[in-house]
Coordinates of C-alpha atoms in Angstrom, one line a residue:
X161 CA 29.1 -274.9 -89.2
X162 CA 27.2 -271.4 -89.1
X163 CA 27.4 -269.2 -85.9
X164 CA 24.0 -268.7 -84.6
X165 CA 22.3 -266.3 -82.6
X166 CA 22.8 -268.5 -79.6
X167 CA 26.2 -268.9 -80.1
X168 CA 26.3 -264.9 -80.1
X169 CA 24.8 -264.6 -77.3
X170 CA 27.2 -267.0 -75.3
X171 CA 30.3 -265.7 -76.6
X172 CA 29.0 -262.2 -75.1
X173 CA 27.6 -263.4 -72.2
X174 CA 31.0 -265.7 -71.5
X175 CA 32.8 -262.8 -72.2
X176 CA 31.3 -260.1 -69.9
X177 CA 31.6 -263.1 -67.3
X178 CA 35.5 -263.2 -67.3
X179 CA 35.4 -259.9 -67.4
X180 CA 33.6 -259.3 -64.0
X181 CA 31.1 -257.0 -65.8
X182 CA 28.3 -259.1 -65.1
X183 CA 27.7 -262.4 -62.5
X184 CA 26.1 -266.0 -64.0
X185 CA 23.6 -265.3 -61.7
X186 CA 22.6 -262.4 -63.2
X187 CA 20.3 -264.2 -65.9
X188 CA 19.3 -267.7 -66.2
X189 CA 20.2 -269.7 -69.5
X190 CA 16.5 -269.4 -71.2
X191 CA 16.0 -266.6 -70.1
X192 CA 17.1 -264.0 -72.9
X193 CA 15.1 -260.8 -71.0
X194 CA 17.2 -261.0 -68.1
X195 CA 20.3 -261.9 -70.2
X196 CA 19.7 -258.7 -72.2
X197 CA 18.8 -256.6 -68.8
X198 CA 22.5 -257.7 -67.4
X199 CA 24.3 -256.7 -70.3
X200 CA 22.7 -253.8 -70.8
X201 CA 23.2 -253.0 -66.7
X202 CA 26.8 -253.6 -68.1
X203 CA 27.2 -251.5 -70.9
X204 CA 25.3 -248.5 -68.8
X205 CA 27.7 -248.7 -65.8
X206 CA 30.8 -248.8 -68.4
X207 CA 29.3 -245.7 -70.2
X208 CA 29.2 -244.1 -66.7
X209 CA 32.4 -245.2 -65.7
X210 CA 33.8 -243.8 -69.0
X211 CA 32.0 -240.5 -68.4
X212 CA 33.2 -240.0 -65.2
X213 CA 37.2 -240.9 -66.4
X214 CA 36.9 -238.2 -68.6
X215 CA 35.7 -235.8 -66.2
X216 CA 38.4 -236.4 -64.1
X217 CA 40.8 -236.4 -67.1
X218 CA 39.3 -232.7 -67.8
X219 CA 40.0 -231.4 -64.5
X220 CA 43.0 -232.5 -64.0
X221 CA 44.2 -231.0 -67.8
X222 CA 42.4 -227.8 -66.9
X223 CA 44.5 -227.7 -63.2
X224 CA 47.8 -228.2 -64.9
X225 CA 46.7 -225.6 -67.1
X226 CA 46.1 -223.2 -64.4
X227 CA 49.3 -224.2 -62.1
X228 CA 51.3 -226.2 -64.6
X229 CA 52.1 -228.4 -61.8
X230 CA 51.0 -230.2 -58.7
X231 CA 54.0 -229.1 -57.0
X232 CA 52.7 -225.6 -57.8
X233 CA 49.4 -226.4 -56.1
X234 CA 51.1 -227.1 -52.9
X235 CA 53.7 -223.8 -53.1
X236 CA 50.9 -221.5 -53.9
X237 CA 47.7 -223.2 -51.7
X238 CA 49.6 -225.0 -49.5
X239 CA 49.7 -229.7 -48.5
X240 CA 46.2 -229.7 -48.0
X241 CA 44.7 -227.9 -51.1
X242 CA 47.5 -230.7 -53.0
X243 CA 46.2 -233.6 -51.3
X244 CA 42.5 -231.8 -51.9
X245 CA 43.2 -231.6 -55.5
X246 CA 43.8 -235.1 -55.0
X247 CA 40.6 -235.9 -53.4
X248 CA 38.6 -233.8 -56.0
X249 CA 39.6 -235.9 -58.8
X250 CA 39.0 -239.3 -56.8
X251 CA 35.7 -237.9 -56.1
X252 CA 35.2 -237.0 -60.0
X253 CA 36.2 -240.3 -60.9
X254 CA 33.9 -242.2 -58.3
X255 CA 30.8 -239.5 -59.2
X256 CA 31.5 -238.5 -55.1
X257 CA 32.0 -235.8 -53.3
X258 CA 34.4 -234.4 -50.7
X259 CA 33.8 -232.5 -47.7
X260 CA 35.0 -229.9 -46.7
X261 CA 35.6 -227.1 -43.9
X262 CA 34.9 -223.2 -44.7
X263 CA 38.3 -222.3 -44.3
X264 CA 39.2 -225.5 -46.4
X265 CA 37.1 -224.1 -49.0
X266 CA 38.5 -220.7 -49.5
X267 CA 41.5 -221.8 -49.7
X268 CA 40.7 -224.6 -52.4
X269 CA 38.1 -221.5 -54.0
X270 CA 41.4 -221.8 -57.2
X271 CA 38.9 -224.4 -58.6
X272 CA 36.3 -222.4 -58.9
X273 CA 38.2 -220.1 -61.2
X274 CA 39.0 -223.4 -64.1
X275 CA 37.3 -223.0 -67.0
X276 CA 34.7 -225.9 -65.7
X277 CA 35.5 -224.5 -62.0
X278 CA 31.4 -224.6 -61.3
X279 CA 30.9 -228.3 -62.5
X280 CA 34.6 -229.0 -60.3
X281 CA 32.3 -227.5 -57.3
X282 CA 29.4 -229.4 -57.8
X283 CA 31.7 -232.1 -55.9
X284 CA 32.6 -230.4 -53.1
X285 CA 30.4 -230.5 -50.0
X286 CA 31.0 -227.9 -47.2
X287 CA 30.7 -229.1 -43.9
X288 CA 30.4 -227.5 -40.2

């Protein structure tokens, strides 16, 4: 028996079902422009996601660079530059930002001074 189209197109559809990357109610069964729309939606959030893991891979290599360690982080900026270190690279990872105070700020300005220390900045927000 020969493996058509169709059967391509289940087996993928099925498949990015089990995996959570796309809902049945997404598309309807004859309906091959919204099947194609919700795959594609799929494949464009898993690039992003992708993107934005390596992002937060590249900061955190270019930290560790700088410091060599987190522990460093918190000996030469203090807790809260650790824990904002932290919160940079969730924010990275989620394509976020964090928020923080002037005084919070210069003392996390370190991140600035990373090779990519202007894209790092890009996800900070100063607040009032």
């Amino acid at each position: 028996m020969a493996y058509s189209c169709i059967d391509f197109v289940d087996d993928v559809l099925n498949d990015m079902v089990i995996r959570s990357w796309i809902k049945p109610g997404q598309y309807g069964a004859d309906d091959p422009q919204a099947q194609c729309n919700a795959v594609l939606g799929a494949i464009i959030d898993a690039d992003l996601s992708l993107r934005l893991a390596a992002d937060a891979k590249q900061f955190h290599a270019e930290l560790l660079d700088s410091v060599e360690t987190l522990t460093a982080v918190a000996e030469q900026y203090g807790a809260s530059a650790l824990a904002n270190v932290i919160y940079l690279q969730t924010a990275i990872l989620k394509g976020g930002v964090i928020e923080l105070t002037r005084e919070e700020a210069e003392n996390f300005s370190f991140v600035r001074d990373l090779p990519s220390g202007g894209r790092w900045w890009q996800s900070v927000t100063l607040i009032e």
